[in-house]
PDB file of N, CA, C and O in Angstrom:
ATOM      1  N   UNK A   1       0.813  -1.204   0.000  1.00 44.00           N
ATOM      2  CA  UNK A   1       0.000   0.000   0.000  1.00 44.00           C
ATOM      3  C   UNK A   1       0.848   1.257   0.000  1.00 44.00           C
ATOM      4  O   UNK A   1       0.466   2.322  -0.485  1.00 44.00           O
ATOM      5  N   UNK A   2       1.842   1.092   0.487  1.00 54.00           N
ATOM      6  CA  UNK A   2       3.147   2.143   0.477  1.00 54.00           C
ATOM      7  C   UNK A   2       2.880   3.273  -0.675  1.00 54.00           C
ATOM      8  O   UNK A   2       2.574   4.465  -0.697  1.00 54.00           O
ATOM      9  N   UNK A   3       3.316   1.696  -2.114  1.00 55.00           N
ATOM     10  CA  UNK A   3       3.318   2.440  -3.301  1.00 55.00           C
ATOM     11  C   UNK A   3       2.282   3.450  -3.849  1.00 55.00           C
ATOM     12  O   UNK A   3       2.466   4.358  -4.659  1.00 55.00           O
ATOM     13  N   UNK A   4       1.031   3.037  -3.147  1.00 54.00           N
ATOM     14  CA  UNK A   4      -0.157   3.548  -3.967  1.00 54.00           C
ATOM     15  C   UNK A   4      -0.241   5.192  -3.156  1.00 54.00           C
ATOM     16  O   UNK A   4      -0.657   6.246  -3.638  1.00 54.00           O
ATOM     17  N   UNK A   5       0.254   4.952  -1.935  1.00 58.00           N
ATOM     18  CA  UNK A   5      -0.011   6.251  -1.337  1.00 58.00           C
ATOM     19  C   UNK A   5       1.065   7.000  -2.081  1.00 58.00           C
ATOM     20  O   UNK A   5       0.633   7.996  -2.661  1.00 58.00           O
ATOM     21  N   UNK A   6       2.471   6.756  -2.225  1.00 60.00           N
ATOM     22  CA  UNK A   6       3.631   7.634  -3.333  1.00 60.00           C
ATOM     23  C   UNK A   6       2.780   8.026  -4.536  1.00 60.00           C
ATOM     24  O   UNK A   6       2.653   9.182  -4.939  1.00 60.00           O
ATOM     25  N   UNK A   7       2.144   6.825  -5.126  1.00 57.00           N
ATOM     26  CA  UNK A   7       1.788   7.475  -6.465  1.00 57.00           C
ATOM     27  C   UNK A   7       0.502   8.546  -6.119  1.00 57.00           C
ATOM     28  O   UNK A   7       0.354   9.418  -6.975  1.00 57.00           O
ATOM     29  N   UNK A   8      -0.162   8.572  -5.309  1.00 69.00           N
ATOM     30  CA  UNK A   8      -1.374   9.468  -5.434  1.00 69.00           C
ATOM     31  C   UNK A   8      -0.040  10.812  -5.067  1.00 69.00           C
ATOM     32  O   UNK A   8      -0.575  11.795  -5.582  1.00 69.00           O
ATOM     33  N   UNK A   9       1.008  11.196  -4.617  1.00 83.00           N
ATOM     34  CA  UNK A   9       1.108  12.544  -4.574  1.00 83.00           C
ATOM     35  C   UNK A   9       2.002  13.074  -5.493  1.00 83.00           C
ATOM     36  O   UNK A   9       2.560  14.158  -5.325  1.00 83.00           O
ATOM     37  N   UNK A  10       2.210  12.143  -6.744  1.00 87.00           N
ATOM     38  CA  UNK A  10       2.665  12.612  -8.060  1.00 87.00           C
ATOM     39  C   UNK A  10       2.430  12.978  -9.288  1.00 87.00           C
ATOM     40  O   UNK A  10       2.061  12.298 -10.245  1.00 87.00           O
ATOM     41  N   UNK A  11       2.642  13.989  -9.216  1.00 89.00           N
ATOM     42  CA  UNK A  11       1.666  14.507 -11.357  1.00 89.00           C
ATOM     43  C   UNK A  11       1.661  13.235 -12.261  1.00 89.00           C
ATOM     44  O   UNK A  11       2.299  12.186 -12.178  1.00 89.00           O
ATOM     45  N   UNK A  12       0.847  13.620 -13.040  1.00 87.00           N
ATOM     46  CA  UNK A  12       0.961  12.404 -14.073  1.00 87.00           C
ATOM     47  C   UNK A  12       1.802  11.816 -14.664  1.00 87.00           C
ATOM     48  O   UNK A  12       1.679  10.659 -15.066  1.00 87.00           O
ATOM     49  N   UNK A  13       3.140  12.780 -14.859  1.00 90.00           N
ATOM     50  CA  UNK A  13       4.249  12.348 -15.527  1.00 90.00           C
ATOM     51  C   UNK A  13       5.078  11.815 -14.745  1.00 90.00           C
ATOM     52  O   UNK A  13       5.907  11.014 -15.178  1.00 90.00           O
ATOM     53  N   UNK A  14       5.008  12.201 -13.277  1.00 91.00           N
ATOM     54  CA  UNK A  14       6.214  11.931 -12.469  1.00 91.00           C
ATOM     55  C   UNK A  14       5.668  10.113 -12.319  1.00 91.00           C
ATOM     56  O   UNK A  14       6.426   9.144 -12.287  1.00 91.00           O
ATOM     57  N   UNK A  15       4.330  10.097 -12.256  1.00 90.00           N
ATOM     58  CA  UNK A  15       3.547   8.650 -11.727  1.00 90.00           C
ATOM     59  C   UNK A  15       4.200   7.734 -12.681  1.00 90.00           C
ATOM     60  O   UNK A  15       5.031   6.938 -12.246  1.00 90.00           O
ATOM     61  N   UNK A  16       3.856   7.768 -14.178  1.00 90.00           N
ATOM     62  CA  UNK A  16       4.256   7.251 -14.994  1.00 90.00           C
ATOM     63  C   UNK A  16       6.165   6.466 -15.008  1.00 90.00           C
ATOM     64  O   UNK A  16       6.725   5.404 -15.280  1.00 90.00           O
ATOM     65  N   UNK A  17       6.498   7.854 -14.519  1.00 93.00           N
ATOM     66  CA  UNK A  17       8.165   7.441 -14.814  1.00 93.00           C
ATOM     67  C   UNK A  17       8.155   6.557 -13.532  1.00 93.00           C
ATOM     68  O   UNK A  17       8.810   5.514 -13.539  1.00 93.00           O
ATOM     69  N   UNK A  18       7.284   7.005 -12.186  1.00 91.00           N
ATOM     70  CA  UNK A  18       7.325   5.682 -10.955  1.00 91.00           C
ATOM     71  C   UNK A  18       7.052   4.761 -11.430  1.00 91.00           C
ATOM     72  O   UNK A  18       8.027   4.009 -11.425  1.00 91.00           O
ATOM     73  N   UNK A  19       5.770   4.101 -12.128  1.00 89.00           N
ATOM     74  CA  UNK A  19       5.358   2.813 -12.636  1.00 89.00           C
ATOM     75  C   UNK A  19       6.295   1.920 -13.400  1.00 89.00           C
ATOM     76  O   UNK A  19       6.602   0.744 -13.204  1.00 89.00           O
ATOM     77  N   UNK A  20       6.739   2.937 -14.490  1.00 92.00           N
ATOM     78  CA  UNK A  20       7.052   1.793 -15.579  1.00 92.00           C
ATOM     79  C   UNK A  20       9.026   2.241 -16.113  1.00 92.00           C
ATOM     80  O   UNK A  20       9.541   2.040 -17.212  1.00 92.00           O
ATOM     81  N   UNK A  21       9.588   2.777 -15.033  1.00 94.00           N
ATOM     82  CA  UNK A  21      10.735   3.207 -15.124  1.00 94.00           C
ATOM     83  C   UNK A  21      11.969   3.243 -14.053  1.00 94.00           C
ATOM     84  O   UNK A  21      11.409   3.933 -13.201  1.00 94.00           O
ATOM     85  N   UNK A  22      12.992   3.032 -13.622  1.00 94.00           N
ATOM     86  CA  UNK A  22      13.817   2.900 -12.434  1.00 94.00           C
ATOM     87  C   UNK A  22      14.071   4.203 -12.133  1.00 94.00           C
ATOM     88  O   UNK A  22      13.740   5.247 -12.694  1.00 94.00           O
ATOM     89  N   UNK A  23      14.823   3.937 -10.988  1.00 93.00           N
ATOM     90  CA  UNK A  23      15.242   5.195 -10.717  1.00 93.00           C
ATOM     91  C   UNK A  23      16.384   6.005 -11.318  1.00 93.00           C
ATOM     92  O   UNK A  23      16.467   7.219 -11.504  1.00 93.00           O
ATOM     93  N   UNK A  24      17.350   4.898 -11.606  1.00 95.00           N
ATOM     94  CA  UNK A  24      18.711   5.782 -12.786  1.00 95.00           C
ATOM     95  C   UNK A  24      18.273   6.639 -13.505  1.00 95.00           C
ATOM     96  O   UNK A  24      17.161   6.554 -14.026  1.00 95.00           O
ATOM     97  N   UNK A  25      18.997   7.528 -13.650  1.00 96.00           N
ATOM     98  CA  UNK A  25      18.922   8.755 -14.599  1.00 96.00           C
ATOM     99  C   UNK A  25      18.593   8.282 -16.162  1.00 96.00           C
ATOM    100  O   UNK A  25      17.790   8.745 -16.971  1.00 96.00           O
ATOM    101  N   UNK A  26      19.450   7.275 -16.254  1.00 97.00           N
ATOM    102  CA  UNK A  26      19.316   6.784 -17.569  1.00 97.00           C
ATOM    103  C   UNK A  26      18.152   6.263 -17.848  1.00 97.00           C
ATOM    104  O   UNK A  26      17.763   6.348 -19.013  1.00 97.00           O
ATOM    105  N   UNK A  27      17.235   5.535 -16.751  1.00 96.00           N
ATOM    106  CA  UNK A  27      15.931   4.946 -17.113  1.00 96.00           C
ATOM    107  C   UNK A  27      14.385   6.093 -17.287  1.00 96.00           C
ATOM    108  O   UNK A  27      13.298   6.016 -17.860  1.00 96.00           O
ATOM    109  N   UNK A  28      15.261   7.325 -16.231  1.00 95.00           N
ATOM    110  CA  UNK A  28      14.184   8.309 -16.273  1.00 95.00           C
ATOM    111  C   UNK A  28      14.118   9.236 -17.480  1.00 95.00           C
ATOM    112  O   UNK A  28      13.125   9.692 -18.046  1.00 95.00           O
ATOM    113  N   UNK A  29      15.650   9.438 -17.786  1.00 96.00           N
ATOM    114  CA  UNK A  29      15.757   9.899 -19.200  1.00 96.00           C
ATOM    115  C   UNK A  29      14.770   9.214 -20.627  1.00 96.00           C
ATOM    116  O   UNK A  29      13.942   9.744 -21.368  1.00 96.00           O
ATOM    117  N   UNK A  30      15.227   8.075 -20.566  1.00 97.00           N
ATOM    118  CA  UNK A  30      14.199   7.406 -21.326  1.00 97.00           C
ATOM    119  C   UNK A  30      12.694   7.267 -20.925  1.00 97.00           C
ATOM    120  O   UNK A  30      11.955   6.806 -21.794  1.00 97.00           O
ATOM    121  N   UNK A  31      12.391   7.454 -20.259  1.00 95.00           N
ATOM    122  CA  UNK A  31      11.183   7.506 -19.727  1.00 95.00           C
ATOM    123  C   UNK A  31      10.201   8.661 -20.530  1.00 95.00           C
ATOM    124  O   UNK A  31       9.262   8.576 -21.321  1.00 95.00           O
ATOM    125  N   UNK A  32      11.186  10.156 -19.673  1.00 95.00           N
ATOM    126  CA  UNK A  32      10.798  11.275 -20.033  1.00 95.00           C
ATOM    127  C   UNK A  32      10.774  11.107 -22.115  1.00 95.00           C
ATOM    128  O   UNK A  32       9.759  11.461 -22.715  1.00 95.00           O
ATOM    129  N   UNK A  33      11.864  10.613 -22.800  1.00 96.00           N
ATOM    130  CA  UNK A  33      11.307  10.458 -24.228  1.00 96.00           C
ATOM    131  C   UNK A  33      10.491  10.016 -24.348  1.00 96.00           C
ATOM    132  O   UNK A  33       9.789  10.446 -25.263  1.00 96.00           O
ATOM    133  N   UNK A  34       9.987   8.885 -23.563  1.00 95.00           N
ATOM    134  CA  UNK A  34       8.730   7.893 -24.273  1.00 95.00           C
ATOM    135  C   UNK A  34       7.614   8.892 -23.976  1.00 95.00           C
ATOM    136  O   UNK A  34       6.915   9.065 -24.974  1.00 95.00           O
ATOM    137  N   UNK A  35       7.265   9.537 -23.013  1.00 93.00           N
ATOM    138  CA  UNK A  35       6.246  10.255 -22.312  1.00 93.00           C
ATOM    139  C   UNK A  35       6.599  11.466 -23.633  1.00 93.00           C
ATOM    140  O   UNK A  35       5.505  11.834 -24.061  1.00 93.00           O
ATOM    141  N   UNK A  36       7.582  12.076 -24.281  1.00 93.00           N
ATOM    142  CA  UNK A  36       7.243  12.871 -25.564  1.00 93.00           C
ATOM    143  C   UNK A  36       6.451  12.576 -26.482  1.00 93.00           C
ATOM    144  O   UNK A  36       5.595  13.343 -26.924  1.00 93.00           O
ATOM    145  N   UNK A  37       6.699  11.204 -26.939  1.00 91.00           N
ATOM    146  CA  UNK A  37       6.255  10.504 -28.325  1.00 91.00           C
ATOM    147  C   UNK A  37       5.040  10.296 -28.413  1.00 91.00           C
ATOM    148  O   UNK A  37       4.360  10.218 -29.436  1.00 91.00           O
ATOM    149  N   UNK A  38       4.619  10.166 -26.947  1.00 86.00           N
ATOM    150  CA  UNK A  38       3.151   9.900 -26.357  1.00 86.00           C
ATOM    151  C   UNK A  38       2.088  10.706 -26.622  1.00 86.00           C
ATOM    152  O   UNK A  38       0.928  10.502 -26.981  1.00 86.00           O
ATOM    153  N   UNK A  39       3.052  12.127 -26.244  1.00 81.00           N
ATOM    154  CA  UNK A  39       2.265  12.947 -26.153  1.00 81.00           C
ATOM    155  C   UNK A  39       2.290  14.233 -27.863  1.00 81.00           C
ATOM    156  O   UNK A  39       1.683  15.260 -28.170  1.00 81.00           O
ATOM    157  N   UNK A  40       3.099  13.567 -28.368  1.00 86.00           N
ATOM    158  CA  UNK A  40       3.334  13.946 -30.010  1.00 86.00           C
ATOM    159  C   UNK A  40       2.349  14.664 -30.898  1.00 86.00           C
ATOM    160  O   UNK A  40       2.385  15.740 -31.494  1.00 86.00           O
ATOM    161  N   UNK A  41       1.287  13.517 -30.760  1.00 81.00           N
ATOM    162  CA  UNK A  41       0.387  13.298 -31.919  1.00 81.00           C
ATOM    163  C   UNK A  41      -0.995  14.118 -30.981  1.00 81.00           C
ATOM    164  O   UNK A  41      -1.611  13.582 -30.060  1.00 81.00           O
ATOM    165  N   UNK A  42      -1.260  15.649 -31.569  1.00 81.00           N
ATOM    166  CA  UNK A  42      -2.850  16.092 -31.463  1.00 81.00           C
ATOM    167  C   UNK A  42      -4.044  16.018 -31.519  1.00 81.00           C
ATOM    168  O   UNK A  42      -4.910  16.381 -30.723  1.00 81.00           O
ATOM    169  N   UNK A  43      -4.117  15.367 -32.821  1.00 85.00           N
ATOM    170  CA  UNK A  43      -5.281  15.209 -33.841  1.00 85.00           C
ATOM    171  C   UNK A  43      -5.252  13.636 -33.257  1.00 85.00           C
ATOM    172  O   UNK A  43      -4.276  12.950 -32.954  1.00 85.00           O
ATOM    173  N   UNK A  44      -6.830  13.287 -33.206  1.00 84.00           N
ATOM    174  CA  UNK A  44      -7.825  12.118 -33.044  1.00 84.00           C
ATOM    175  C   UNK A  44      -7.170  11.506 -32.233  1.00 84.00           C
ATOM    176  O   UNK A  44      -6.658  10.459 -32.630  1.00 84.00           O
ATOM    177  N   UNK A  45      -6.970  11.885 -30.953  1.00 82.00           N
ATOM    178  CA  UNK A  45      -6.353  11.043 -29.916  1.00 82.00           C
ATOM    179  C   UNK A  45      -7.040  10.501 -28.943  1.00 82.00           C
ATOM    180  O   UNK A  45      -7.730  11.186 -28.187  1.00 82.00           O
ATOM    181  N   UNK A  46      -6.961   9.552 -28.873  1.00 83.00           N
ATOM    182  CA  UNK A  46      -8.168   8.548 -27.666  1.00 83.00           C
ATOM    183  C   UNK A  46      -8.137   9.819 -26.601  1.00 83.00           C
ATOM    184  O   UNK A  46      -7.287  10.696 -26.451  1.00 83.00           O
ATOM    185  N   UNK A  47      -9.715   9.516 -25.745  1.00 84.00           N
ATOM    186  CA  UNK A  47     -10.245  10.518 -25.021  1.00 84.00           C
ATOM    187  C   UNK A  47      -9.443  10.165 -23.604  1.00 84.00           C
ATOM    188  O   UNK A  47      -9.698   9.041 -23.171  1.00 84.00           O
ATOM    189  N   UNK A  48      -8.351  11.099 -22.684  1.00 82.00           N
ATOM    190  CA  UNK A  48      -8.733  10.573 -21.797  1.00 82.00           C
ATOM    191  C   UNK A  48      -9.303   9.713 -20.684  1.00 82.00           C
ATOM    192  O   UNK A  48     -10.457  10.041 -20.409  1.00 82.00           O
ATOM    193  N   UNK A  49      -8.847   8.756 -19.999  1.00 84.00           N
ATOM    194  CA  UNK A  49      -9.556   7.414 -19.190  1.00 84.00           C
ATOM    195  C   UNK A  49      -9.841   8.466 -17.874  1.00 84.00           C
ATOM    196  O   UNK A  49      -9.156   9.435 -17.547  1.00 84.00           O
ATOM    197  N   UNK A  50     -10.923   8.014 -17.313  1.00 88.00           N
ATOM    198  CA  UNK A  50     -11.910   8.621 -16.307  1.00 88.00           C
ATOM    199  C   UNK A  50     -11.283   7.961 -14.473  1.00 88.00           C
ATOM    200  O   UNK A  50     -10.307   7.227 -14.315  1.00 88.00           O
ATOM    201  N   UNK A  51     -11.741   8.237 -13.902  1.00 89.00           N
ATOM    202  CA  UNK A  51     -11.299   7.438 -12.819  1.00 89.00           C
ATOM    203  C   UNK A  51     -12.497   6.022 -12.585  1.00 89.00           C
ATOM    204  O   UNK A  51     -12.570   4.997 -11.908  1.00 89.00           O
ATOM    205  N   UNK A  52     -13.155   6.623 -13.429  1.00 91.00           N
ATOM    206  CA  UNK A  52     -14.170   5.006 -12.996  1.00 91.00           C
ATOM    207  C   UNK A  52     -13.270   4.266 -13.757  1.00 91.00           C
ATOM    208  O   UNK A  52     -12.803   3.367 -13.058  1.00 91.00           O
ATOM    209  N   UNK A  53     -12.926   4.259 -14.637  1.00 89.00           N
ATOM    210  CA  UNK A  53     -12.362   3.300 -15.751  1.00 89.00           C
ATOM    211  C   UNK A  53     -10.926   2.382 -15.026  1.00 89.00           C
ATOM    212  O   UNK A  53     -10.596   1.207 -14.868  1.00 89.00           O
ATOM    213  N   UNK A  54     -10.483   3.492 -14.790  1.00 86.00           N
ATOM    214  CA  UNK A  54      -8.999   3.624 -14.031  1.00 86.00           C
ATOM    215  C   UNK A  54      -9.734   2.491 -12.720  1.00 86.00           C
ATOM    216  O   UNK A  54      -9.409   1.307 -12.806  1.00 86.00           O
ATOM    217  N   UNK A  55     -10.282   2.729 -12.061  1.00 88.00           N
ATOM    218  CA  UNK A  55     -10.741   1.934 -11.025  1.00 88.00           C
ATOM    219  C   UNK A  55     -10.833   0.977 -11.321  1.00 88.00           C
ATOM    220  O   UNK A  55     -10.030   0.269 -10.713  1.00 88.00           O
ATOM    221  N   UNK A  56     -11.600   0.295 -12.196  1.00 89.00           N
ATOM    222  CA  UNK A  56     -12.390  -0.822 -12.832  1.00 89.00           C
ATOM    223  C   UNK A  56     -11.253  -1.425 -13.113  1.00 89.00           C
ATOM    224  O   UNK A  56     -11.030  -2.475 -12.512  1.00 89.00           O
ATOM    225  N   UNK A  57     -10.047  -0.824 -14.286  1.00 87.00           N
ATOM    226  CA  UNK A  57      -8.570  -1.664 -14.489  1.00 87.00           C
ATOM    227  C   UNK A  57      -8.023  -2.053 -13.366  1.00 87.00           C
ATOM    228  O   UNK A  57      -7.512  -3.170 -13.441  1.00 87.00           O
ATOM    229  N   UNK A  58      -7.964  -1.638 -12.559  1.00 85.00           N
ATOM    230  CA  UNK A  58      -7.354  -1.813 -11.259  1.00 85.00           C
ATOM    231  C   UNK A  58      -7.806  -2.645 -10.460  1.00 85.00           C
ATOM    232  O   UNK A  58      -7.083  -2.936  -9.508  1.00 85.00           O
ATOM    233  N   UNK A  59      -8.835  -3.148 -10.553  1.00 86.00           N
ATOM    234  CA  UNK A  59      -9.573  -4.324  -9.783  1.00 86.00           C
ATOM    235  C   UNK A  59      -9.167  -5.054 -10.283  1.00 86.00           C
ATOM    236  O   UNK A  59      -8.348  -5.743  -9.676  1.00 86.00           O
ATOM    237  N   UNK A  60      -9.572  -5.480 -12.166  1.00 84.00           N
ATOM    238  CA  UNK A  60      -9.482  -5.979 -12.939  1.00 84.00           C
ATOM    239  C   UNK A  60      -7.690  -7.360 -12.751  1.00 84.00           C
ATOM    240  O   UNK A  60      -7.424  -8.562 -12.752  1.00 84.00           O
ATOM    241  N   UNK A  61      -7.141  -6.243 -12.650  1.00 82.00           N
ATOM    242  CA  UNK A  61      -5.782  -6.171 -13.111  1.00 82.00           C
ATOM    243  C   UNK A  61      -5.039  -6.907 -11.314  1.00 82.00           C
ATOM    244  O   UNK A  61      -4.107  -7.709 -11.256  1.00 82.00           O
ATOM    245  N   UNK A  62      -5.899  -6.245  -9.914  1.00 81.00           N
ATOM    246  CA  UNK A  62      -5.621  -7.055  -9.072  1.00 81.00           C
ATOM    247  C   UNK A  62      -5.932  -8.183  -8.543  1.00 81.00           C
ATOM    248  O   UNK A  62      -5.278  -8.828  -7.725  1.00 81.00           O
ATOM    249  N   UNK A  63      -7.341  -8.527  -9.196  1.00 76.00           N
ATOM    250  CA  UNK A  63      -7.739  -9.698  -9.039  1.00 76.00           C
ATOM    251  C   UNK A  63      -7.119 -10.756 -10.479  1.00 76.00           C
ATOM    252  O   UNK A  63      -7.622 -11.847 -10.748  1.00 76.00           O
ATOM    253  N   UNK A  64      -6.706 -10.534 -10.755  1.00 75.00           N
ATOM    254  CA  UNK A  64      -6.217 -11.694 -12.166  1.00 75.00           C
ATOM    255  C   UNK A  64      -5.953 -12.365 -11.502  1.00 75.00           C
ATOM    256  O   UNK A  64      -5.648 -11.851 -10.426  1.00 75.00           O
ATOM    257  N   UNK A  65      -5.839 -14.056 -11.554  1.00 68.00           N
ATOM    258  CA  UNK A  65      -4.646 -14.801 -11.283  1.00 68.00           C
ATOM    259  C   UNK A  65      -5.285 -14.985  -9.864  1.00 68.00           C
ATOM    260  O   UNK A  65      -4.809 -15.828  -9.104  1.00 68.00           O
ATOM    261  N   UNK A  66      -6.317 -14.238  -9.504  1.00 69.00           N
ATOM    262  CA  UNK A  66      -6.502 -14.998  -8.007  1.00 69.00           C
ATOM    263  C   UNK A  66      -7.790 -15.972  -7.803  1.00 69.00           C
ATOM    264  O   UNK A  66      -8.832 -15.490  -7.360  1.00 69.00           O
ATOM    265  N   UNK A  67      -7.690 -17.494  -8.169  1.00 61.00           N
ATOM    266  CA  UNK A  67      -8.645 -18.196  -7.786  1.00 61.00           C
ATOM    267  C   UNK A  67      -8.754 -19.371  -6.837  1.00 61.00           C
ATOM    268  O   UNK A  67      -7.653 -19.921  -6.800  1.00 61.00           O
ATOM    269  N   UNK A  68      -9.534 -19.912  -6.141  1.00 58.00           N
ATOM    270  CA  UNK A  68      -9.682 -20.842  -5.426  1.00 58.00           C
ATOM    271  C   UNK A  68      -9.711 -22.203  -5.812  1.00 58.00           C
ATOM    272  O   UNK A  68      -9.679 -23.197  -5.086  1.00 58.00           O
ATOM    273  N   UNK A  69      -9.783 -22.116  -7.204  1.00 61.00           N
ATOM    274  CA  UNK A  69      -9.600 -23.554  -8.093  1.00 61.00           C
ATOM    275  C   UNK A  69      -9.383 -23.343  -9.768  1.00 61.00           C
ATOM    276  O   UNK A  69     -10.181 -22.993 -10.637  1.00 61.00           O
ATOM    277  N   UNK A  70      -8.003 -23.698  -9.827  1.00 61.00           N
ATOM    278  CA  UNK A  70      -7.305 -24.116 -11.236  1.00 61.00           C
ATOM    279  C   UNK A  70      -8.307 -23.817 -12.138  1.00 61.00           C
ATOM    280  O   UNK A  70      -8.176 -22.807 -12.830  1.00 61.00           O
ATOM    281  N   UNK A  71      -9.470 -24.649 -12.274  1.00 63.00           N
ATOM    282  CA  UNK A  71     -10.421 -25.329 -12.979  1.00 63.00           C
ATOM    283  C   UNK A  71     -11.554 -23.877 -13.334  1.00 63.00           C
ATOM    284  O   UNK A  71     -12.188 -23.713 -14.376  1.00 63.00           O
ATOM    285  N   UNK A  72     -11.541 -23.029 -12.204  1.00 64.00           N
ATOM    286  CA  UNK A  72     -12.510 -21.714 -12.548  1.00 64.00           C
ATOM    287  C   UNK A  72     -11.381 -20.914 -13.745  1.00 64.00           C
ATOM    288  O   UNK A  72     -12.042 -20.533 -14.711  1.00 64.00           O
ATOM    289  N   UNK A  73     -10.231 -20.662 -13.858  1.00 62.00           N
ATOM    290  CA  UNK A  73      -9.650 -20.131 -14.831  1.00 62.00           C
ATOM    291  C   UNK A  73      -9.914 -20.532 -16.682  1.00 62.00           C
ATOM    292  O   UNK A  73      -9.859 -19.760 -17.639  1.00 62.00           O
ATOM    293  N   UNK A  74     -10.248 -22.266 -16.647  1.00 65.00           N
ATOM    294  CA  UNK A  74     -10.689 -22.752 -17.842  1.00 65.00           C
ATOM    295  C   UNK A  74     -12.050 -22.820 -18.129  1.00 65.00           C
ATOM    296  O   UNK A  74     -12.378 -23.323 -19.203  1.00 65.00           O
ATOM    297  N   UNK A  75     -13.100 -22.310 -17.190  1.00 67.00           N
ATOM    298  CA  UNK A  75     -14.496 -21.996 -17.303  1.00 67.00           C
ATOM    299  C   UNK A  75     -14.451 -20.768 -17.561  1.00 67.00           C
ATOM    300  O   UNK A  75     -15.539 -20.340 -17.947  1.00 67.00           O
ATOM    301  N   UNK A  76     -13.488 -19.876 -17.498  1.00 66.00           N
ATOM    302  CA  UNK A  76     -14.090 -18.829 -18.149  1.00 66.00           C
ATOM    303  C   UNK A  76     -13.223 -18.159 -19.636  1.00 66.00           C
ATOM    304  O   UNK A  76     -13.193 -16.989 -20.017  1.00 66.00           O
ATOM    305  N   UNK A  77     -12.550 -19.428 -20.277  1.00 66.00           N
ATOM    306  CA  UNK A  77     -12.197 -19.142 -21.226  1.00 66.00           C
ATOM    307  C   UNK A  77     -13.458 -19.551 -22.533  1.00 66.00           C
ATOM    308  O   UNK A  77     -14.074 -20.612 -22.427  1.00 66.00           O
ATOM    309  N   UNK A  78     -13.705 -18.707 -23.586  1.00 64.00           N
ATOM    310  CA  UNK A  78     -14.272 -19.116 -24.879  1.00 64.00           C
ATOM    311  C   UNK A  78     -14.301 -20.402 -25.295  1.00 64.00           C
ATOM    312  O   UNK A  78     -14.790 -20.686 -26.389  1.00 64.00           O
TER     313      UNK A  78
END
């Protein structure tokens, strides 16, 4: 829970380079490019994600992988 309280008191960009980047200079450097390229393109760009949405991934994404039997993971495949 540590982490989640760090990330709520960081701008969007700083969150980003926490999530998916180290701390070396070199990883934040690259970071900060990818977060350019991202943000590049003006025209017809997906809308913003909402915090319901954001929520919903986040359940989503913490409950994966957590079941009480093997066998419920292949019931809910197609």
């Amino acid at each position: 829970m540590e982490g989640f309280a760090r990330g709520s008191q960081l701008s969007p960009a700083e969150l980003f380079l926490y999530i998916f980047f180290t701390k070396s200079e070199n990883s934040r450097s690259k970071g900060r490019e990818t977060l350019q390229r991202l943000f590049e393109r003006s025209d017809n760009r997906d809308k913003d994600t909402d915090e319901k949405a954001v929520a919903a991934q986040a359940k989503a994404i913490t409950g994966w992988g957590i079941t009480s039997d093997i066998d419920d993971i292949f019931d809910s495949l197609p």
